[in-house]
XYZ file of C-alpha atoms in Angstrom:
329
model
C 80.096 -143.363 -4.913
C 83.683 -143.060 -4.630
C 84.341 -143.298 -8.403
C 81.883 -140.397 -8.584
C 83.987 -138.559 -6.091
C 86.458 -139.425 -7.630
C 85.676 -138.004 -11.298
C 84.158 -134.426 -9.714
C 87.450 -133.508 -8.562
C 89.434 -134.494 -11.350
C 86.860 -131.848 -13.008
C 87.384 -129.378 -9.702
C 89.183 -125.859 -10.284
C 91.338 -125.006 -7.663
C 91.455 -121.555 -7.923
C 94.821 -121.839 -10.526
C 95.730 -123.481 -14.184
C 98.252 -126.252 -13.743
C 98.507 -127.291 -17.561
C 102.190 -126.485 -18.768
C 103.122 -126.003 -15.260
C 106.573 -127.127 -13.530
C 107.137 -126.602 -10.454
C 110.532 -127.032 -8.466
C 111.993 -126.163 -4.976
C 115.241 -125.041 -3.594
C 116.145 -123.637 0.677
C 118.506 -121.002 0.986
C 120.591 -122.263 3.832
C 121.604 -119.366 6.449
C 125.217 -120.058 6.224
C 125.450 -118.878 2.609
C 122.219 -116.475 2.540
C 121.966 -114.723 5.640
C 120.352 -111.332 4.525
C 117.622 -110.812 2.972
C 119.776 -108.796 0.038
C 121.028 -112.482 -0.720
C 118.012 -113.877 -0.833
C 116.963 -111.032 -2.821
C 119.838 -111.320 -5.389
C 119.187 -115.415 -5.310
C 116.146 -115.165 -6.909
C 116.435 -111.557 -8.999
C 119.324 -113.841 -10.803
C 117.743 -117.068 -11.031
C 114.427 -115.247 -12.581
C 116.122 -113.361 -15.425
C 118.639 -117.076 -15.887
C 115.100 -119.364 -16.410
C 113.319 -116.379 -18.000
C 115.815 -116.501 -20.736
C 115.333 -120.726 -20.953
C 114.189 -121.895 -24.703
C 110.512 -122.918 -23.986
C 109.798 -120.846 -20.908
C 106.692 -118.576 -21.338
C 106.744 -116.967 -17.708
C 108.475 -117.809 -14.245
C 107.468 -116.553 -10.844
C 108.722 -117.341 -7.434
C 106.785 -118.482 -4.526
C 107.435 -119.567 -1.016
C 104.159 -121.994 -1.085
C 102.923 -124.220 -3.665
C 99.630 -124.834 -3.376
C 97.952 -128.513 -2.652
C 102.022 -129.547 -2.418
C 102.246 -130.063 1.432
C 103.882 -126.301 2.187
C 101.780 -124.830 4.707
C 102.750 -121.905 6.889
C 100.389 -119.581 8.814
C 100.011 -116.352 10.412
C 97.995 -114.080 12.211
C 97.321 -110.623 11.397
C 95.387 -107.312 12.281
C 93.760 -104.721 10.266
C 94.725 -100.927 10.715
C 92.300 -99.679 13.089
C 90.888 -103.042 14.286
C 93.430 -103.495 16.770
C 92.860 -106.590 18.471
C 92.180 -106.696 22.301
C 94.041 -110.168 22.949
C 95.700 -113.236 21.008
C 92.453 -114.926 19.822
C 91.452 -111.844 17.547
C 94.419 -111.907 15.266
C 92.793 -113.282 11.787
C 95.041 -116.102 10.719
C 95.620 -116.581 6.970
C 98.072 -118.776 4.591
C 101.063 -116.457 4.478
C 102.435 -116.489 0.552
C 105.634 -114.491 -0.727
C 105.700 -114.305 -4.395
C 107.322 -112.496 -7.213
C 106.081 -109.996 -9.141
C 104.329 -112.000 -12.490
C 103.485 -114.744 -10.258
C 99.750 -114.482 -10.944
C 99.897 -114.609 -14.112
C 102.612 -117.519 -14.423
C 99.884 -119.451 -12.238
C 96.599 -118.308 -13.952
C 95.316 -117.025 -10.592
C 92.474 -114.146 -11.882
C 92.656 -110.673 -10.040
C 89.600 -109.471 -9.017
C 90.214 -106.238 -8.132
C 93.342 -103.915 -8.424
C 96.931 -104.895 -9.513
C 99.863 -107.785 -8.680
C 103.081 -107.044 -7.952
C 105.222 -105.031 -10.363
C 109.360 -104.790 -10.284
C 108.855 -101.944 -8.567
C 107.479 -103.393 -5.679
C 110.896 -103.310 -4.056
C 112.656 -102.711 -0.169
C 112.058 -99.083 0.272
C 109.186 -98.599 -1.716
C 105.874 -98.779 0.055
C 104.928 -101.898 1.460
C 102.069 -103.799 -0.509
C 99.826 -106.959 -0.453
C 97.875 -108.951 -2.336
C 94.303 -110.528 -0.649
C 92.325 -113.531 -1.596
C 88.952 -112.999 -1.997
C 87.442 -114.700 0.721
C 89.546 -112.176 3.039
C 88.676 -109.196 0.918
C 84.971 -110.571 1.717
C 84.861 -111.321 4.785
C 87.027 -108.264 5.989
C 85.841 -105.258 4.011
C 81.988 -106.179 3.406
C 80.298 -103.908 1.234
C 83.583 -102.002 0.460
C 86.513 -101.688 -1.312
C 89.591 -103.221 0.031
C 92.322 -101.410 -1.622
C 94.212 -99.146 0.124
C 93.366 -100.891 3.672
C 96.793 -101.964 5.391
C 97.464 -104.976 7.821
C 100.308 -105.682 9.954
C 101.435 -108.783 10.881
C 101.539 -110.457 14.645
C 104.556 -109.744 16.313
C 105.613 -107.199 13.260
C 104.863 -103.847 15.521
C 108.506 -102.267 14.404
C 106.998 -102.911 11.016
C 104.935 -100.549 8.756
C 101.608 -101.782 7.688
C 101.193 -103.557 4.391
C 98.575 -101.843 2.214
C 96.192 -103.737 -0.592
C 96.855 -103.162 -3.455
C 95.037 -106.357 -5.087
C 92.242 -108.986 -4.630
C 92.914 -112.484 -6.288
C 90.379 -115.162 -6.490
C 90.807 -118.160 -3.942
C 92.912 -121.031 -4.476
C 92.349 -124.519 -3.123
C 95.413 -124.508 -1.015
C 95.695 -127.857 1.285
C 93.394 -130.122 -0.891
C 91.540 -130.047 -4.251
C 87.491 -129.682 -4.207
C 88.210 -128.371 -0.369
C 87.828 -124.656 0.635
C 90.923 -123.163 2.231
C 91.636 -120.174 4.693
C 91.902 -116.983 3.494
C 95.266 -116.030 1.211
C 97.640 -113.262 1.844
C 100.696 -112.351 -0.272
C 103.590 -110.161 0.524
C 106.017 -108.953 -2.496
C 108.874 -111.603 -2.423
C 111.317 -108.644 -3.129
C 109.982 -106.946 0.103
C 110.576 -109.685 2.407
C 112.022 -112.607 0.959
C 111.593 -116.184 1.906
C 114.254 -119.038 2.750
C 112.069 -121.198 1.033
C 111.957 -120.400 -2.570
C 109.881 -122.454 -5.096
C 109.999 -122.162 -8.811
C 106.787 -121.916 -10.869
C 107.761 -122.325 -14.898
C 104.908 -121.859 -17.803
C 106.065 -123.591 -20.365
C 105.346 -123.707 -24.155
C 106.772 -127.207 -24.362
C 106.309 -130.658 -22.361
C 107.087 -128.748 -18.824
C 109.842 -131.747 -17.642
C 111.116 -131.364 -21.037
C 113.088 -128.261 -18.939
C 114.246 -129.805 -15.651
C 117.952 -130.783 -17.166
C 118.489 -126.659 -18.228
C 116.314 -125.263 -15.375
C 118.882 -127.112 -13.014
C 121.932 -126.173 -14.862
C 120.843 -122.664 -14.815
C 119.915 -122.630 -10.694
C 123.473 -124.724 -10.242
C 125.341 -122.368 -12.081
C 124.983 -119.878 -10.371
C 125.130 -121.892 -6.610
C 127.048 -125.320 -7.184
C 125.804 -126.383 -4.294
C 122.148 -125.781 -4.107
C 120.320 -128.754 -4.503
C 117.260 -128.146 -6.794
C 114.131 -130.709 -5.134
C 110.635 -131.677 -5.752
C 110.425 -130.950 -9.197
C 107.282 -131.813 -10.929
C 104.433 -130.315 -12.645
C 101.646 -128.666 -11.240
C 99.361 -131.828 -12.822
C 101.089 -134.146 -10.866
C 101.094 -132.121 -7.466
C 97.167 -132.212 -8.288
C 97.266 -136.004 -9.525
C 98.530 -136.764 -6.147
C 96.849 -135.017 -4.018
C 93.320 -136.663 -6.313
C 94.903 -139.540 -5.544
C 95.359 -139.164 -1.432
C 93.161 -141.095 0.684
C 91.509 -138.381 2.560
C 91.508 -139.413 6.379
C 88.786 -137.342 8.589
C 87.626 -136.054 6.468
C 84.464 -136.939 3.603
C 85.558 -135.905 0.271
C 86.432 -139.876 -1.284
C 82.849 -140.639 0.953
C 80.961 -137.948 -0.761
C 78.881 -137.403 2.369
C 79.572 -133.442 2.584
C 80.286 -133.623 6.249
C 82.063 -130.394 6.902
C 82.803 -132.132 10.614
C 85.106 -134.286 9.756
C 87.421 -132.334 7.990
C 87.471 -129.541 10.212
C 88.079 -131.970 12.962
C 91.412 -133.720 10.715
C 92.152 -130.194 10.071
C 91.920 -129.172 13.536
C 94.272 -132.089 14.279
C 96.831 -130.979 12.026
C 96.857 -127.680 13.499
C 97.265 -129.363 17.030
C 100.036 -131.284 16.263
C 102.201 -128.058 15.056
C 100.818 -126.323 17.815
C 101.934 -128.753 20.356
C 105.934 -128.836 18.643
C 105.898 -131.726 17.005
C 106.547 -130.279 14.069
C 108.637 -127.194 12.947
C 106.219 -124.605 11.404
C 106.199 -124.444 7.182
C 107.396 -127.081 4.792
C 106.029 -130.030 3.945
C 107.880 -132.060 6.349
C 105.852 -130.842 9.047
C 102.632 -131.662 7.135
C 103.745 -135.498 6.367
C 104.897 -135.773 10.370
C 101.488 -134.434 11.663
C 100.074 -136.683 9.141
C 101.313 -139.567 10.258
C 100.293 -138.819 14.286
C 96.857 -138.151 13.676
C 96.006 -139.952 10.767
C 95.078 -137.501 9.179
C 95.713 -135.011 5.934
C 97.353 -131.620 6.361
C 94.275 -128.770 6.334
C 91.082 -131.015 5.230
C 88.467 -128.658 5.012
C 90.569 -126.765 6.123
C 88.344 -125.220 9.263
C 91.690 -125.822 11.194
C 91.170 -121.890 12.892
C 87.550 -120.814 12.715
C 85.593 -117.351 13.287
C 82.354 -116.984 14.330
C 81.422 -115.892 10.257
C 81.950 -119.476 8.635
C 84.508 -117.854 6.509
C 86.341 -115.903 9.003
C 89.103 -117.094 10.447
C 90.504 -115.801 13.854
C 93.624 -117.367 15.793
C 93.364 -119.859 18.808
C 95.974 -118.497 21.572
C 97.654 -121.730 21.036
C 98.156 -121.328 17.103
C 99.175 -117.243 17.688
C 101.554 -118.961 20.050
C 103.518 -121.379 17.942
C 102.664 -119.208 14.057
C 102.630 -115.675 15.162
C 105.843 -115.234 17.832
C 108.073 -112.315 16.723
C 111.584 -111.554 16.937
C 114.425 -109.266 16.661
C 114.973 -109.562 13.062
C 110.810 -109.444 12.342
C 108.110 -111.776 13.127
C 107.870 -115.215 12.557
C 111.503 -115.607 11.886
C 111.570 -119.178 12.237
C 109.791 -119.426 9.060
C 112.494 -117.824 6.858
Protein backbone atom coordinates (compact mmCIF):
# COMPACT_ATOMS: atom_id res chain seq x y z
CA UNK A 1 0.00 0.00 0.00
CA UNK A 2 2.42 2.57 0.75
CA UNK A 3 4.78 1.67 -2.13
CA UNK A 4 1.66 2.13 -4.26
CA UNK A 5 1.22 5.53 -2.75
CA UNK A 6 4.19 6.01 -3.12
CA UNK A 7 4.64 5.41 -7.06
CA UNK A 8 1.09 7.48 -7.89
CA UNK A 9 2.59 10.57 -6.79
CA UNK A 10 5.84 10.27 -8.22
CA UNK A 11 3.44 10.03 -11.47
CA UNK A 12 1.14 13.12 -9.91
CA UNK A 13 1.11 16.59 -11.89
CA UNK A 14 1.11 19.35 -9.75
CA UNK A 15 -0.30 21.81 -11.75
CA UNK A 16 3.57 22.95 -13.13
CA UNK A 17 6.72 21.24 -15.14
CA UNK A 18 9.71 21.00 -12.85
CA UNK A 19 12.17 19.26 -15.44
CA UNK A 20 15.11 21.80 -16.16
CA UNK A 21 13.95 23.80 -13.32
CA UNK A 22 16.27 25.71 -10.64
CA UNK A 23 15.01 27.37 -8.25
CA UNK A 24 16.84 29.82 -5.74
CA UNK A 25 15.91 32.42 -3.01
CA UNK A 26 17.18 35.70 -1.83
CA UNK A 27 15.21 38.56 1.15
CA UNK A 28 15.60 42.03 0.48
CA UNK A 29 16.43 43.32 3.90
CA UNK A 30 14.62 46.81 4.75
CA UNK A 31 17.76 48.54 5.61
CA UNK A 32 19.06 48.43 2.03
CA UNK A 33 15.54 48.08 0.11
CA UNK A 34 13.09 50.10 1.73
CA UNK A 35 10.80 51.16 -1.28
CA UNK A 36 9.23 49.33 -3.36
CA UNK A 37 11.27 51.24 -6.44
CA UNK A 38 14.29 49.18 -4.91
CA UNK A 39 12.73 46.24 -4.85
CA UNK A 40 11.54 47.00 -8.18
CA UNK A 41 15.02 47.83 -9.63
CA UNK A 42 16.42 44.53 -7.54
CA UNK A 43 14.76 42.30 -9.58
CA UNK A 44 14.26 44.41 -13.15
CA UNK A 45 18.34 44.07 -12.91
CA UNK A 46 18.77 40.70 -11.71
CA UNK A 47 16.15 39.43 -14.58
CA UNK A 48 17.86 40.98 -17.61
CA UNK A 49 21.71 39.79 -15.58
CA UNK A 50 20.37 35.76 -15.48
CA UNK A 51 18.37 36.28 -18.70
CA UNK A 52 21.57 36.94 -20.44
CA UNK A 53 23.29 33.56 -18.51
CA UNK A 54 24.73 30.87 -21.23
CA UNK A 55 22.11 28.03 -20.79
CA UNK A 56 19.17 29.98 -19.45
CA UNK A 57 15.98 29.50 -21.58
CA UNK A 58 13.57 31.78 -19.39
CA UNK A 59 13.66 33.33 -15.75
CA UNK A 60 10.73 34.62 -13.77
CA UNK A 61 10.46 35.89 -10.28
CA UNK A 62 8.18 34.73 -7.63
CA UNK A 63 7.55 35.44 -4.02
CA UNK A 64 6.26 31.61 -3.43
CA UNK A 65 7.58 28.46 -4.65
CA UNK A 66 5.26 26.03 -4.71
CA UNK A 67 5.39 22.56 -2.50
CA UNK A 68 8.82 24.48 -1.00
CA UNK A 69 7.44 25.42 2.51
CA UNK A 70 6.55 29.36 1.49
CA UNK A 71 3.11 29.84 2.42
CA UNK A 72 1.45 33.20 2.89
CA UNK A 73 -2.31 33.95 2.83
CA UNK A 74 -4.85 36.49 2.40
CA UNK A 75 -8.27 37.38 2.33
CA UNK A 76 -10.02 39.17 -0.28
CA UNK A 77 -13.43 40.57 -1.64
CA UNK A 78 -14.93 40.78 -4.98
CA UNK A 79 -16.19 44.22 -6.41
CA UNK A 80 -19.70 44.30 -5.54
CA UNK A 81 -19.74 41.37 -3.06
CA UNK A 82 -18.78 43.41 -0.27
CA UNK A 83 -18.55 41.36 2.65
CA UNK A 84 -20.79 42.02 5.76
CA UNK A 85 -18.06 40.92 8.47
CA UNK A 86 -14.48 39.20 8.77
CA UNK A 87 -15.57 35.58 8.05
CA UNK A 88 -16.71 36.45 4.36
CA UNK A 89 -13.39 37.59 3.06
CA UNK A 90 -12.35 34.53 0.57
CA UNK A 91 -8.84 33.62 1.58
CA UNK A 92 -6.44 32.51 -1.17
CA UNK A 93 -2.46 31.77 -1.54
CA UNK A 94 -1.25 35.28 -2.28
CA UNK A 95 1.62 34.94 -5.27
CA UNK A 96 3.68 38.00 -6.78
CA UNK A 97 5.35 37.06 -9.91
CA UNK A 98 7.03 38.52 -12.89
CA UNK A 99 5.82 38.93 -16.04
CA UNK A 100 7.00 35.38 -18.10
CA UNK A 101 6.62 33.57 -14.98
CA UNK A 102 4.01 31.18 -16.39
CA UNK A 103 5.65 30.22 -18.93
CA UNK A 104 9.20 29.77 -17.15
CA UNK A 105 7.04 27.33 -14.84
CA UNK A 106 4.84 25.55 -17.49
CA UNK A 107 1.71 26.67 -15.60
CA UNK A 108 -1.17 26.53 -18.72
CA UNK A 109 -3.52 29.67 -18.97
CA UNK A 110 -6.86 28.91 -19.32
CA UNK A 111 -8.32 31.87 -20.16
CA UNK A 112 -6.93 35.41 -21.02
CA UNK A 113 -3.27 36.66 -20.74
CA UNK A 114 -0.10 36.71 -17.98
CA UNK A 115 1.63 39.49 -17.16
CA UNK A 116 3.42 41.55 -19.81
CA UNK A 117 6.37 44.36 -19.09
CA UNK A 118 3.86 46.59 -19.24
CA UNK A 119 2.16 45.57 -16.34
CA UNK A 120 3.93 48.28 -14.39
CA UNK A 121 3.17 51.00 -11.14
CA UNK A 122 0.81 53.34 -12.78
CA UNK A 123 -0.65 51.26 -15.23
CA UNK A 124 -3.87 49.58 -14.29
CA UNK A 125 -3.77 47.18 -11.67
CA UNK A 126 -4.11 43.42 -12.85
CA UNK A 127 -4.34 39.77 -11.58
CA UNK A 128 -4.00 36.54 -12.47
CA UNK A 129 -6.72 33.67 -10.92
CA UNK A 130 -6.36 29.99 -10.51
CA UNK A 131 -8.95 28.12 -11.76
CA UNK A 132 -10.55 26.77 -8.90
CA UNK A 133 -11.23 30.60 -7.89
CA UNK A 134 -12.30 31.53 -11.38
CA UNK A 135 -14.81 28.45 -10.69
CA UNK A 136 -15.97 28.78 -7.77
CA UNK A 137 -16.33 32.69 -7.96
CA UNK A 138 -17.71 33.48 -11.40
CA UNK A 139 -19.89 30.20 -12.15
CA UNK A 140 -21.22 30.09 -15.46
CA UNK A 141 -19.28 33.29 -16.48
CA UNK A 142 -16.41 34.83 -17.56
CA UNK A 143 -14.00 36.10 -15.06
CA UNK A 144 -12.03 38.61 -16.87
CA UNK A 145 -12.49 41.95 -16.24
CA UNK A 146 -13.96 41.25 -12.54
CA UNK A 147 -11.68 43.18 -9.90
CA UNK A 148 -10.89 42.20 -6.18
CA UNK A 149 -9.42 44.14 -3.50
CA UNK A 150 -7.55 42.93 -0.90
CA UNK A 151 -8.44 42.94 3.13
CA UNK A 152 -7.28 45.87 4.71
CA UNK A 153 -6.26 47.42 1.04
CA UNK A 154 -9.45 50.02 1.03
CA UNK A 155 -6.94 53.11 -0.04
CA UNK A 156 -6.19 50.67 -2.80
CA UNK A 157 -7.80 50.36 -6.30
CA UNK A 158 -9.22 47.05 -7.18
CA UNK A 159 -7.16 44.53 -9.07
CA UNK A 160 -8.92 43.43 -12.27
CA UNK A 161 -8.52 39.72 -14.06
CA UNK A 162 -6.96 39.68 -16.62
CA UNK A 163 -6.06 35.76 -16.65
CA UNK A 164 -7.14 32.26 -15.43
CA UNK A 165 -4.22 29.69 -14.85
CA UNK A 166 -4.78 26.11 -14.10
CA UNK A 167 -4.23 25.02 -10.33
CA UNK A 168 -1.06 24.15 -8.88
CA UNK A 169 -0.47 21.72 -6.04
CA UNK A 170 0.84 24.31 -3.71
CA UNK A 171 1.55 22.80 0.00
CA UNK A 172 1.90 19.07 -1.06
CA UNK A 173 2.04 16.93 -4.24
CA UNK A 174 -1.19 14.64 -5.16
CA UNK A 175 -3.06 17.19 -2.52
CA UNK A 176 -5.55 19.90 -3.70
CA UNK A 177 -4.67 23.41 -2.57
CA UNK A 178 -6.68 26.73 -1.94
CA UNK A 179 -7.42 28.81 -4.56
CA UNK A 180 -4.28 30.93 -6.32
CA UNK A 181 -4.09 34.59 -6.79
CA UNK A 182 -1.24 36.53 -8.45
CA UNK A 183 -0.47 40.17 -8.38
CA UNK A 184 2.19 41.65 -11.07
CA UNK A 185 5.55 41.59 -9.08
CA UNK A 186 6.32 45.03 -10.75
CA UNK A 187 3.02 46.38 -9.20
CA UNK A 188 3.68 45.50 -5.75
CA UNK A 189 6.81 43.90 -5.15
CA UNK A 190 7.72 41.36 -2.58
CA UNK A 191 10.67 41.27 0.12
CA UNK A 192 10.84 37.83 -0.59
CA UNK A 193 12.06 37.23 -4.03
CA UNK A 194 12.64 33.69 -5.45
CA UNK A 195 14.32 32.84 -8.67
CA UNK A 196 12.75 30.36 -11.11
CA UNK A 197 15.54 29.47 -14.07
CA UNK A 198 14.54 27.11 -17.26
CA UNK A 199 17.41 25.83 -18.27
CA UNK A 200 18.69 24.14 -21.50
CA UNK A 201 21.49 22.49 -19.57
CA UNK A 202 21.83 20.35 -16.19
CA UNK A 203 19.88 23.27 -14.10
CA UNK A 204 22.80 23.24 -11.03
CA UNK A 205 25.16 23.29 -13.82
CA UNK A 206 24.21 27.38 -13.32
CA UNK A 207 24.27 28.01 -9.56
CA UNK A 208 28.22 29.20 -9.61
CA UNK A 209 27.18 32.16 -12.55
CA UNK A 210 23.56 32.64 -11.31
CA UNK A 211 25.26 33.67 -7.90
CA UNK A 212 27.97 35.71 -9.35
CA UNK A 213 25.48 37.53 -11.35
CA UNK A 214 22.86 38.22 -8.12
CA UNK A 215 26.30 39.12 -5.97
CA UNK A 216 27.45 41.42 -8.38
CA UNK A 217 25.22 43.48 -8.33
CA UNK A 218 24.52 43.28 -4.12
CA UNK A 219 27.84 41.88 -2.44
CA UNK A 220 26.06 41.22 0.28
CA UNK A 221 22.95 39.39 -0.57
CA UNK A 222 23.15 35.99 0.31
CA UNK A 223 21.64 33.79 -2.49
CA UNK A 224 19.72 30.49 -0.36
CA UNK A 225 17.83 27.40 -1.03
CA UNK A 226 18.94 26.74 -4.32
CA UNK A 227 17.79 23.61 -5.90
CA UNK A 228 15.75 22.35 -8.65
CA UNK A 229 12.23 22.19 -8.87
CA UNK A 230 12.73 18.01 -8.96
CA UNK A 231 14.20 18.05 -5.80
CA UNK A 232 11.68 20.52 -4.03
CA UNK A 233 9.15 17.72 -5.41
CA UNK A 234 11.58 14.71 -4.44
CA UNK A 235 11.32 15.99 -0.99
CA UNK A 236 8.25 16.82 -0.45
CA UNK A 237 7.44 12.72 -2.17
CA UNK A 238 9.62 11.90 0.27
CA UNK A 239 7.87 13.71 3.58
CA UNK A 240 6.14 11.58 5.94
CA UNK A 241 2.75 13.04 5.77
CA UNK A 242 1.46 13.46 9.48
CA UNK A 243 -2.58 13.89 9.72
CA UNK A 244 -3.07 13.43 7.07
CA UNK A 245 -3.70 9.92 4.55
CA UNK A 246 -1.81 10.34 1.45
CA UNK A 247 1.43 7.60 2.39
CA UNK A 248 -1.94 5.46 3.98
CA UNK A 249 -3.82 5.66 0.79
CA UNK A 250 -7.10 5.69 2.71
CA UNK A 251 -8.54 9.01 0.95
CA UNK A 252 -9.62 10.44 4.23
CA UNK A 253 -10.10 14.07 3.42
CA UNK A 254 -10.46 14.42 7.56
CA UNK A 255 -7.32 14.09 8.40
CA UNK A 256 -5.68 16.41 6.35
CA UNK A 257 -7.98 19.10 6.75
CA UNK A 258 -7.67 18.59 10.42
CA UNK A 259 -3.30 18.77 10.10
CA UNK A 260 -4.10 21.56 7.86
CA UNK A 261 -6.36 23.19 10.16
CA UNK A 262 -3.57 22.83 12.75
CA UNK A 263 -1.13 24.55 10.78
CA UNK A 264 -3.34 27.37 10.28
CA UNK A 265 -3.89 27.50 14.18
CA UNK A 266 -0.55 27.65 15.07
CA UNK A 267 0.13 30.95 12.79
CA UNK A 268 -3.01 32.15 13.91
CA UNK A 269 -2.21 31.90 17.51
CA UNK A 270 1.62 33.85 16.88
CA UNK A 271 3.71 31.27 17.02
CA UNK A 272 4.89 31.82 13.95
CA UNK A 273 5.53 35.00 11.80
CA UNK A 274 3.22 34.85 8.71
CA UNK A 275 5.09 33.67 5.11
CA UNK A 276 8.34 31.82 4.72
CA UNK A 277 9.09 28.60 5.30
CA UNK A 278 10.32 29.06 8.71
CA UNK A 279 6.97 29.46 9.93
CA UNK A 280 5.82 26.26 8.16
CA UNK A 281 8.82 24.00 9.74
CA UNK A 282 7.95 25.74 13.43
CA UNK A 283 4.16 24.93 13.16
CA UNK A 284 5.33 21.67 11.97
CA UNK A 285 7.09 20.74 14.64
CA UNK A 286 4.10 21.85 17.41
CA UNK A 287 1.49 19.96 15.90
CA UNK A 288 3.05 17.26 14.26
CA UNK A 289 1.94 17.94 11.49
CA UNK A 290 2.76 19.13 7.61
CA UNK A 291 2.20 22.71 6.50
CA UNK A 292 -1.43 22.78 4.41
CA UNK A 293 -2.26 18.83 4.06
CA UNK A 294 -5.23 18.78 2.15
CA UNK A 295 -5.06 21.80 2.49
CA UNK A 296 -8.91 22.44 3.87
CA UNK A 297 -7.02 24.72 6.42
CA UNK A 298 -10.04 27.71 5.68
CA UNK A 299 -13.18 26.13 4.29
CA UNK A 300 -16.54 27.53 2.59
CA UNK A 301 -19.63 26.05 2.65
CA UNK A 302 -18.95 25.01 -1.48
CA UNK A 303 -16.12 22.30 -0.86
CA UNK A 304 -13.97 24.43 -2.99
CA UNK A 305 -14.67 27.73 -1.59
CA UNK A 306 -12.71 29.07 0.75
CA UNK A 307 -13.85 31.91 3.18
CA UNK A 308 -11.67 33.36 6.20
CA UNK A 309 -12.10 32.34 9.96
CA UNK A 310 -12.07 35.80 12.04
CA UNK A 311 -9.04 34.40 13.60
CA UNK A 312 -7.02 33.81 10.21
CA UNK A 313 -8.44 37.54 8.76
CA UNK A 314 -6.95 38.54 12.07
CA UNK A 315 -3.36 37.42 11.95
CA UNK A 316 -3.21 37.25 7.42
CA UNK A 317 -5.41 40.08 6.49
CA UNK A 318 -4.45 43.23 9.09
CA UNK A 319 -3.63 46.39 7.06
CA UNK A 320 -1.45 49.22 7.50
CA UNK A 321 -0.26 52.56 6.62
CA UNK A 322 1.96 51.60 3.88
CA UNK A 323 -0.88 48.83 2.43
CA UNK A 324 -2.18 45.70 3.79
CA UNK A 325 -0.48 42.93 5.07
CA UNK A 326 2.74 44.75 5.40
CA UNK A 327 4.30 42.35 7.57
CA UNK A 328 4.56 40.09 4.73
CA UNK A 329 6.87 42.27 2.57
Amino acid sequence: MLIRSFLALQSENPGFEADGRLALSTHLPDSRYPTDEGARAYGDANLERLAAVPGVESVAITSLIPVSGQDEIWGLEIEGRPPSSLDEYIAVLHYRVSAGYFQTMGIPLRMGREFTPGDRAGSVPVTVVSESFAHDQFPGESPLGKRIRFAGDDPFPFWEIVGVAADVQHYQVGQTSMSQVYLAFAQRPHRRVNFIIKASVLPLSLVPAVRTEIQTLDPDMPVEGVRTLEQIIAEDISTPRFGGSTILGDGDENGAGRAAEQHSEARASGWCPPGGGRCDRRARRRTGAHPGVGIDAVRGGNPRSRSLRRSAVASHCRGSSSGPNANFR
